[in-house]
Amino acid sequence: MSSTAHTMPGTTSLPESVALRDDKAAVRIVDQRLLPQVLETIDLDNAQDMWDAIFQLKVRGAPAIGVAAAWCYYVLARQAIEAAQSMQDLRTRLAENARYLDSSRPTAVNLSWALARMEAAADQFAASHAAASPSDIIPVLEAEAQSIHDETVTASNEIARLGASLLEDNWGVITHCNAGPLACLGYGTGQGPFYYAHDQGMKLHVYVDETRPLLQGARLTAFELTHAGIDTTLLCDNMAAQLMREGRVQACMVGCDRVAANGDVANKIGTSGLAILAKHYGIPFYVLGPTSTIDLNCTTGSNIVIEQRDGSEISDLHFAQPMAPAGIACYNPAFDVCDHSLVSAIVTERGICRPPFEESIAALFES
Ligand code: MRU
């Protein structure tokens, strides 16, 4: 795969979860819906399949969604130049593609962040090369998508390194959802420190919430951690309080999908509950994510749109038979907002933010 210049630290025999195919005509992703039973890549070469892959969580995890969106934009641009009559016509087509891809999921800001970067690169080129042939824009867009990809890997690895500095040998740590190599590329964010620490010879015991209803913890995190040889125990989401009460957890680490300017954090449904438990038991609660996941336009978590998904994910999807009365009303938000007062620190590639977050987050963006 042509964009796979990166290796997967700690999980080296796994393919990178998002890449541009060698012939540059498709985006190749690991189909995360099939794991852990089947490790398979699929190719996305049209807008509908790309939208579906994001919506159906074949590619998922905020940073991976951003990288996938950038490459999808690029692949669609290669197709658009065939029909485009002029640079202006091409810009209209690219903007339509960006809007369409952006409508696939609302919560992880990395999706719109990556598409906005691709659009800005296209705008800049079109403004200064109005008379150029539409095909001239392609190398510019490829370079921008590659930068988004490379920066995501670099950020992920740096977050893993910084996050590991918050851990100590022989600690028990708990995590929620999946924020490792599949979701973030590189080491990962919420779980990156576990792989980094493991590679440094540190011993940790990682407790993994199964993460109802789509089981990203059981299917993906437990798969990745055991594949890397890390001591891992799976639990149901509602068991964390007992685990903490028994004194088995010294830190919580999770990823994030959108962080507001005041430090409120949207992440996988169940994150906020875990943070409330951690506060009760006096356990530090760390949120880890790249600065591309911080949305300064959101002043607080109340501005974050929480995706609502189909109720069948709760009542039917992972059961041999439906486990609830037919037609039962289901409440199925995919994310929740964790109040900043519950967060001990937010770890980014530019440094570790401590409360008060309004100040420490703003400082990340001061040049
Ligand atoms: O619905 P998902 O699986 O895309 O949700 C992912 C999460 O909530 C992750 O914890 C988050 O993206 C943080 S890092 C990948």
Short mmCIF file of C-alpha atoms and ligand atoms in Angstrom, two decimals:
data_model
loop_
_atom_site.label_atom_id
_atom_site.label_comp_id
_atom_site.label_asym_id
_atom_site.label_seq_id
_atom_site.Cartn_x
_atom_site.Cartn_y
_atom_site.Cartn_z
CA MET A 1 0.00 0.00 0.00
CA SER A 2 1.52 3.23 -1.07
CA SER A 3 0.90 5.29 2.08
CA THR A 4 2.02 2.52 4.45
CA ALA A 5 5.44 3.85 5.25
CA HIS A 6 4.54 3.39 8.92
CA THR A 7 4.89 0.33 11.08
CA MET A 8 2.52 -0.57 13.88
CA PRO A 9 4.60 -0.40 17.07
CA GLY A 10 3.77 -3.08 19.59
CA THR A 11 1.57 -4.82 17.05
CA THR A 12 4.02 -5.06 14.19
CA SER A 13 2.38 -7.91 12.35
CA LEU A 14 -0.89 -6.05 11.93
CA PRO A 15 -1.40 -3.95 8.80
CA GLU A 16 -1.84 -0.20 9.23
CA SER A 17 -5.59 0.38 9.56
CA VAL A 18 -5.82 3.05 6.82
CA ALA A 19 -3.68 3.43 3.71
CA LEU A 20 -3.76 4.52 0.10
CA ARG A 21 -3.69 1.53 -2.26
CA ASP A 22 -0.53 1.22 -4.43
CA ASP A 23 -2.29 2.34 -7.61
CA LYS A 24 -3.74 5.33 -5.67
CA ALA A 25 -7.23 4.52 -6.96
CA ALA A 26 -8.70 3.34 -3.63
CA VAL A 27 -8.38 3.69 0.12
CA ARG A 28 -7.50 0.41 1.82
CA ILE A 29 -8.80 -0.09 5.35
CA VAL A 30 -8.79 -2.90 7.87
CA ASP A 31 -12.48 -3.80 8.23
CA GLN A 32 -12.82 -3.28 11.99
CA ARG A 33 -16.33 -4.74 11.98
CA LEU A 34 -14.92 -8.22 11.32
CA LEU A 35 -12.33 -8.32 14.12
CA PRO A 36 -11.29 -10.27 16.08
CA GLN A 37 -12.44 -13.29 14.05
CA VAL A 38 -11.25 -12.04 10.65
CA LEU A 39 -8.39 -9.65 9.88
CA GLU A 40 -9.23 -8.42 6.40
CA THR A 41 -8.64 -5.28 4.38
CA ILE A 42 -11.22 -3.82 2.02
CA ASP A 43 -10.81 -1.20 -0.71
CA LEU A 44 -12.98 1.90 -0.96
CA ASP A 45 -13.12 3.43 -4.43
CA ASN A 46 -16.43 5.27 -4.53
CA ALA A 47 -18.16 7.88 -2.38
CA GLN A 48 -21.05 5.68 -1.27
CA ASP A 49 -18.74 2.88 -0.01
CA MET A 50 -16.56 5.45 1.75
CA TRP A 51 -19.55 7.02 3.52
CA ASP A 52 -20.88 3.58 4.49
CA ALA A 53 -17.47 2.45 5.79
CA ILE A 54 -17.36 5.42 8.19
CA PHE A 55 -21.03 5.20 9.18
CA GLN A 56 -20.89 1.44 9.75
CA LEU A 57 -17.63 1.72 11.74
CA LYS A 58 -15.59 -0.38 9.31
CA VAL A 59 -13.09 2.41 9.85
CA ARG A 60 -13.51 4.04 13.24
CA GLY A 61 -11.67 5.85 16.01
CA ALA A 62 -11.36 9.63 15.71
CA PRO A 63 -7.79 9.89 14.33
CA ALA A 64 -8.25 6.97 11.88
CA ILE A 65 -11.50 8.51 10.61
CA GLY A 66 -9.59 11.74 9.90
CA VAL A 67 -6.85 9.97 7.95
CA ALA A 68 -9.40 7.88 6.04
CA ALA A 69 -11.41 10.99 5.14
CA ALA A 70 -8.29 12.72 3.78
CA TRP A 71 -7.43 9.77 1.53
CA CYS A 72 -11.07 9.36 0.46
CA TYR A 73 -11.15 13.04 -0.56
CA TYR A 74 -7.97 12.48 -2.59
CA VAL A 75 -9.25 9.33 -4.35
CA LEU A 76 -12.51 11.07 -5.23
CA ALA A 77 -10.55 14.10 -6.53
CA ARG A 78 -8.67 11.80 -8.93
CA GLN A 79 -12.03 10.70 -10.29
CA ALA A 80 -13.44 14.22 -10.38
CA ILE A 81 -10.69 15.59 -12.67
CA GLU A 82 -11.92 13.27 -15.44
CA ALA A 83 -15.25 15.12 -15.68
CA ALA A 84 -14.26 18.61 -14.49
CA GLN A 85 -14.40 21.30 -17.19
CA SER A 86 -12.32 23.84 -15.30
CA MET A 87 -10.60 24.46 -12.00
CA GLN A 88 -13.73 26.18 -10.71
CA ASP A 89 -15.90 23.26 -11.75
CA LEU A 90 -13.47 20.91 -9.99
CA ARG A 91 -13.66 23.00 -6.78
CA THR A 92 -17.46 22.63 -6.77
CA ARG A 93 -17.19 18.86 -7.15
CA LEU A 94 -14.55 18.56 -4.41
CA ALA A 95 -16.63 20.63 -2.01
CA GLU A 96 -19.66 18.40 -2.68
CA ASN A 97 -17.59 15.30 -1.92
CA ALA A 98 -16.31 16.87 1.31
CA ARG A 99 -19.83 17.74 2.46
CA TYR A 100 -21.05 14.23 1.69
CA LEU A 101 -18.22 12.47 3.55
CA ASP A 102 -18.59 14.88 6.47
CA SER A 103 -22.25 13.87 6.90
CA SER A 104 -21.34 10.25 7.74
CA ARG A 105 -20.80 10.79 11.51
CA PRO A 106 -21.21 13.92 13.67
CA THR A 107 -19.19 13.54 16.85
CA ALA A 108 -15.50 12.92 16.10
CA VAL A 109 -14.18 16.31 15.01
CA ASN A 110 -11.23 14.73 13.17
CA LEU A 111 -13.58 13.95 10.26
CA SER A 112 -14.47 17.58 9.54
CA TRP A 113 -10.98 18.73 10.57
CA ALA A 114 -9.28 16.54 7.93
CA LEU A 115 -11.81 17.45 5.23
CA ALA A 116 -11.41 21.16 6.03
CA ARG A 117 -7.65 20.79 5.61
CA MET A 118 -8.09 19.09 2.24
CA GLU A 119 -10.54 21.81 1.18
CA ALA A 120 -8.14 24.53 2.29
CA ALA A 121 -5.31 22.96 0.26
CA ALA A 122 -7.61 22.80 -2.78
CA ASP A 123 -8.74 26.42 -2.26
CA GLN A 124 -5.22 27.69 -1.98
CA PHE A 125 -4.12 25.93 -5.16
CA ALA A 126 -7.23 26.96 -7.13
CA ALA A 127 -6.90 30.60 -6.07
CA SER A 128 -3.34 30.87 -7.29
CA HIS A 129 -3.70 28.60 -10.38
CA ALA A 130 -7.10 29.53 -11.83
CA ALA A 131 -5.99 28.73 -15.38
CA ALA A 132 -4.31 25.41 -14.49
CA SER A 133 -5.62 22.10 -15.71
CA PRO A 134 -7.73 20.27 -13.07
CA SER A 135 -5.22 17.42 -12.97
CA ASP A 136 -2.51 19.77 -11.68
CA ILE A 137 -4.15 19.80 -8.27
CA ILE A 138 -3.69 16.08 -7.68
CA PRO A 139 -0.08 16.11 -6.36
CA VAL A 140 -1.02 18.95 -3.98
CA LEU A 141 -3.93 16.96 -2.55
CA GLU A 142 -1.84 13.82 -2.26
CA ALA A 143 0.81 15.74 -0.31
CA GLU A 144 -1.83 17.16 2.06
CA ALA A 145 -3.41 13.75 2.72
CA GLN A 146 0.04 12.27 3.32
CA SER A 147 0.81 15.10 5.79
CA ILE A 148 -2.42 14.43 7.69
CA HIS A 149 -1.52 10.75 7.79
CA ASP A 150 2.09 11.31 8.90
CA GLU A 151 1.14 13.93 11.51
CA THR A 152 -1.47 11.58 12.96
CA VAL A 153 1.10 8.82 13.41
CA THR A 154 3.66 11.20 14.92
CA ALA A 155 1.09 12.68 17.32
CA SER A 156 -0.10 9.25 18.36
CA ASN A 157 3.43 8.09 19.16
CA GLU A 158 4.23 11.24 21.12
CA ILE A 159 0.98 10.97 23.12
CA ALA A 160 1.88 7.36 23.92
CA ARG A 161 5.30 8.44 25.18
CA LEU A 162 3.95 11.32 27.29
CA GLY A 163 1.07 9.20 28.62
CA ALA A 164 3.46 6.44 29.70
CA SER A 165 5.23 8.95 31.92
CA LEU A 166 2.05 9.05 34.05
CA LEU A 167 2.18 5.29 34.73
CA GLU A 168 4.24 3.17 37.10
CA ASP A 169 5.51 -0.38 36.95
CA ASN A 170 3.01 -3.05 38.08
CA TRP A 171 0.03 -0.71 38.00
CA GLY A 172 -3.45 -1.83 37.07
CA VAL A 173 -5.00 0.49 34.47
CA ILE A 174 -8.50 0.54 33.03
CA THR A 175 -9.52 1.71 29.57
CA HIS A 176 -12.76 2.09 27.63
CA CYS A 177 -13.49 1.58 23.92
CA ASN A 178 -10.62 1.32 21.44
CA ALA A 179 -7.94 3.97 21.08
CA GLY A 180 -4.92 1.93 20.05
CA PRO A 181 -3.17 1.39 16.71
CA LEU A 182 -6.33 0.46 14.77
CA ALA A 183 -8.17 3.59 15.85
CA CYS A 184 -5.31 6.08 15.86
CA LEU A 185 -2.40 4.65 13.82
CA GLY A 186 1.01 4.52 15.49
CA TYR A 187 0.91 3.43 19.13
CA GLY A 188 -2.50 4.98 19.73
CA THR A 189 -3.84 7.58 22.14
CA GLY A 190 -5.98 6.27 25.03
CA GLN A 191 -4.17 2.95 24.90
CA GLY A 192 -0.92 4.10 23.28
CA PRO A 193 0.90 4.40 26.62
CA PHE A 194 0.29 0.70 27.32
CA TYR A 195 2.09 -0.34 24.10
CA TYR A 196 4.83 2.22 24.61
CA ALA A 197 5.38 1.20 28.25
CA HIS A 198 5.36 -2.48 27.26
CA ASP A 199 8.05 -1.82 24.64
CA GLN A 200 10.10 -0.10 27.40
CA GLY A 201 9.84 -3.20 29.59
CA MET A 202 7.25 -1.81 32.01
CA LYS A 203 4.72 -4.27 33.44
CA LEU A 204 1.09 -3.18 33.48
CA HIS A 205 -2.15 -5.03 33.94
CA VAL A 206 -4.72 -3.60 31.56
CA TYR A 207 -8.43 -3.95 32.35
CA VAL A 208 -10.59 -3.50 29.26
CA ASP A 209 -14.25 -2.47 29.41
CA GLU A 210 -16.12 -4.51 26.80
CA THR A 211 -17.79 -1.21 25.67
CA ARG A 212 -21.45 -1.86 25.01
CA PRO A 213 -23.15 -1.89 22.59
CA LEU A 214 -20.62 -2.34 19.76
CA LEU A 215 -17.95 -4.05 21.86
CA GLN A 216 -14.96 -2.06 20.65
CA GLY A 217 -13.18 -2.99 23.91
CA ALA A 218 -13.83 -6.73 23.69
CA ARG A 219 -13.43 -7.06 19.92
CA LEU A 220 -10.62 -4.60 19.20
CA THR A 221 -8.75 -3.47 22.33
CA ALA A 222 -8.54 -6.95 23.86
CA PHE A 223 -7.42 -8.27 20.46
CA GLU A 224 -4.70 -5.64 20.02
CA LEU A 225 -3.39 -5.85 23.58
CA THR A 226 -3.18 -9.65 23.68
CA HIS A 227 -1.63 -9.64 20.20
CA ALA A 228 1.11 -7.39 21.60
CA GLY A 229 1.63 -9.71 24.58
CA ILE A 230 0.25 -7.31 27.21
CA ASP A 231 -1.39 -8.70 30.35
CA THR A 232 -5.10 -8.06 29.65
CA THR A 233 -8.38 -8.73 31.45
CA LEU A 234 -11.80 -8.10 29.94
CA LEU A 235 -14.76 -6.93 32.01
CA CYS A 236 -18.32 -5.77 31.38
CA ASP A 237 -18.75 -2.00 31.61
CA ASN A 238 -20.84 -2.30 34.80
CA MET A 239 -18.05 -4.13 36.67
CA ALA A 240 -15.57 -1.27 36.90
CA ALA A 241 -16.84 -0.01 40.27
CA GLN A 242 -16.18 -3.35 41.94
CA LEU A 243 -12.74 -3.57 40.32
CA MET A 244 -11.85 -0.12 41.65
CA ARG A 245 -13.23 -0.91 45.10
CA GLU A 246 -10.91 -3.93 45.22
CA GLY A 247 -7.96 -1.55 44.68
CA ARG A 248 -6.92 -3.07 41.39
CA VAL A 249 -6.88 0.15 39.35
CA GLN A 250 -4.29 2.89 39.76
CA ALA A 251 -5.17 4.92 36.63
CA CYS A 252 -7.81 5.27 33.92
CA MET A 253 -6.84 6.15 30.34
CA VAL A 254 -9.24 6.82 27.47
CA GLY A 255 -9.19 8.47 24.05
CA CYS A 256 -11.51 11.24 22.88
CA ASP A 257 -13.64 12.18 19.91
CA ARG A 258 -14.01 15.92 20.56
CA VAL A 259 -12.64 18.06 23.36
CA ALA A 260 -14.30 21.41 24.06
CA ALA A 261 -12.32 24.54 24.92
CA ASN A 262 -13.19 24.13 28.62
CA GLY A 263 -11.92 20.53 28.75
CA ASP A 264 -15.27 18.74 28.50
CA VAL A 265 -14.63 15.52 26.59
CA ALA A 266 -16.88 13.59 24.21
CA ASN A 267 -15.84 9.96 23.99
CA LYS A 268 -17.48 6.55 23.64
CA ILE A 269 -20.68 6.12 25.63
CA GLY A 270 -19.73 4.92 29.11
CA THR A 271 -16.64 7.13 29.44
CA SER A 272 -18.38 9.66 31.64
CA GLY A 273 -19.64 6.92 33.99
CA LEU A 274 -16.12 5.54 34.30
CA ALA A 275 -14.80 9.02 35.14
CA ILE A 276 -17.44 9.46 37.85
CA LEU A 277 -16.40 6.14 39.40
CA ALA A 278 -12.73 7.11 39.22
CA LYS A 279 -13.44 10.35 41.06
CA HIS A 280 -15.31 8.46 43.77
CA TYR A 281 -12.39 6.09 44.30
CA GLY A 282 -9.69 8.79 43.99
CA ILE A 283 -8.16 7.30 40.83
CA PRO A 284 -6.65 9.66 38.22
CA PHE A 285 -8.63 9.86 35.00
CA TYR A 286 -6.55 10.69 31.93
CA VAL A 287 -7.88 11.64 28.50
CA LEU A 288 -5.47 11.31 25.58
CA GLY A 289 -5.88 12.68 22.08
CA PRO A 290 -4.20 14.74 19.37
CA THR A 291 -4.73 18.50 19.16
CA SER A 292 -6.78 17.78 16.00
CA THR A 293 -9.44 16.43 18.39
CA ILE A 294 -9.68 19.72 20.29
CA ASP A 295 -12.47 21.92 18.94
CA LEU A 296 -11.98 25.48 20.14
CA ASN A 297 -15.28 26.40 18.44
CA CYS A 298 -17.05 24.30 21.08
CA THR A 299 -16.94 26.31 24.27
CA THR A 300 -18.37 23.46 26.36
CA GLY A 301 -19.45 19.86 25.86
CA SER A 302 -23.07 21.00 25.55
CA ASN A 303 -22.26 22.19 22.02
CA ILE A 304 -21.08 18.72 20.94
CA VAL A 305 -23.50 16.76 18.77
CA ILE A 306 -23.90 13.25 20.17
CA GLU A 307 -24.53 10.64 17.49
CA GLN A 308 -27.65 8.54 18.06
CA ARG A 309 -27.51 5.09 16.50
CA ASP A 310 -30.02 2.39 15.66
CA GLY A 311 -31.58 0.61 18.63
CA SER A 312 -30.97 -2.81 17.06
CA GLU A 313 -27.31 -2.41 18.09
CA ILE A 314 -28.54 -2.80 21.68
CA SER A 315 -31.37 -5.29 21.26
CA ASP A 316 -30.11 -7.66 18.55
CA LEU A 317 -26.71 -7.15 17.01
CA HIS A 318 -24.38 -9.21 19.16
CA PHE A 319 -26.88 -11.81 20.33
CA ALA A 320 -27.61 -15.19 18.72
CA GLN A 321 -31.27 -14.29 19.16
CA PRO A 322 -32.81 -10.88 19.90
CA MET A 323 -32.53 -10.28 23.67
CA ALA A 324 -35.34 -7.77 24.09
CA PRO A 325 -39.03 -7.68 23.22
CA ALA A 326 -39.58 -6.96 19.53
CA GLY A 327 -40.06 -3.26 18.89
CA ILE A 328 -38.76 -2.13 22.31
CA ALA A 329 -37.75 1.54 22.37
CA CYS A 330 -33.96 1.82 22.72
CA TYR A 331 -31.79 4.74 23.81
CA ASN A 332 -28.50 4.38 21.94
CA PRO A 333 -26.19 7.40 22.06
CA ALA A 334 -22.77 6.47 20.67
CA PHE A 335 -20.90 8.97 22.86
CA ASP A 336 -21.23 10.88 26.10
CA VAL A 337 -19.74 14.07 27.43
CA CYS A 338 -17.45 13.74 30.39
CA ASP A 339 -17.40 16.90 32.49
CA HIS A 340 -13.98 18.55 32.72
CA SER A 341 -14.20 18.48 36.53
CA LEU A 342 -13.73 14.69 36.33
CA VAL A 343 -10.61 14.83 34.17
CA SER A 344 -7.17 14.81 35.85
CA ALA A 345 -5.21 15.66 32.68
CA ILE A 346 -5.55 15.80 28.89
CA VAL A 347 -2.50 14.40 27.12
CA THR A 348 -1.79 15.79 23.63
CA GLU A 349 1.23 15.58 21.35
CA ARG A 350 2.09 19.17 22.36
CA GLY A 351 2.09 18.47 26.08
CA ILE A 352 -0.01 17.53 29.09
CA CYS A 353 -2.84 19.91 30.03
CA ARG A 354 -3.89 20.17 33.68
CA PRO A 355 -6.82 22.10 35.15
CA PRO A 356 -7.86 24.83 34.69
CA PHE A 357 -8.28 23.47 31.16
CA GLU A 358 -9.53 26.68 29.58
CA GLU A 359 -6.05 28.09 30.15
CA SER A 360 -3.94 25.00 29.54
CA ILE A 361 -5.81 24.10 26.31
CA ALA A 362 -5.61 27.66 24.99
CA ALA A 363 -1.86 27.62 25.68
CA LEU A 364 -1.46 24.65 23.30
CA PHE A 365 -2.55 26.87 20.40
CA GLU A 366 -0.43 29.91 21.22
CA SER A 367 2.47 29.93 18.81
O1 MRU B 1 -17.81 4.84 17.66
P1 MRU B 1 -16.32 4.72 17.61
O2 MRU B 1 -15.85 3.31 17.76
O3 MRU B 1 -15.71 5.41 16.43
O4 MRU B 1 -15.85 5.50 18.91
C1 MRU B 1 -14.49 5.63 19.14
C2 MRU B 1 -14.18 6.19 20.46
O5 MRU B 1 -15.02 6.65 21.18
C3 MRU B 1 -12.73 6.26 20.80
O6 MRU B 1 -12.54 6.14 22.18
C4 MRU B 1 -12.24 7.60 20.31
O7 MRU B 1 -12.36 7.76 18.94
C5 MRU B 1 -10.94 7.97 20.82
S1 MRU B 1 -9.49 7.47 20.08
C6 MRU B 1 -9.68 6.55 18.82
#
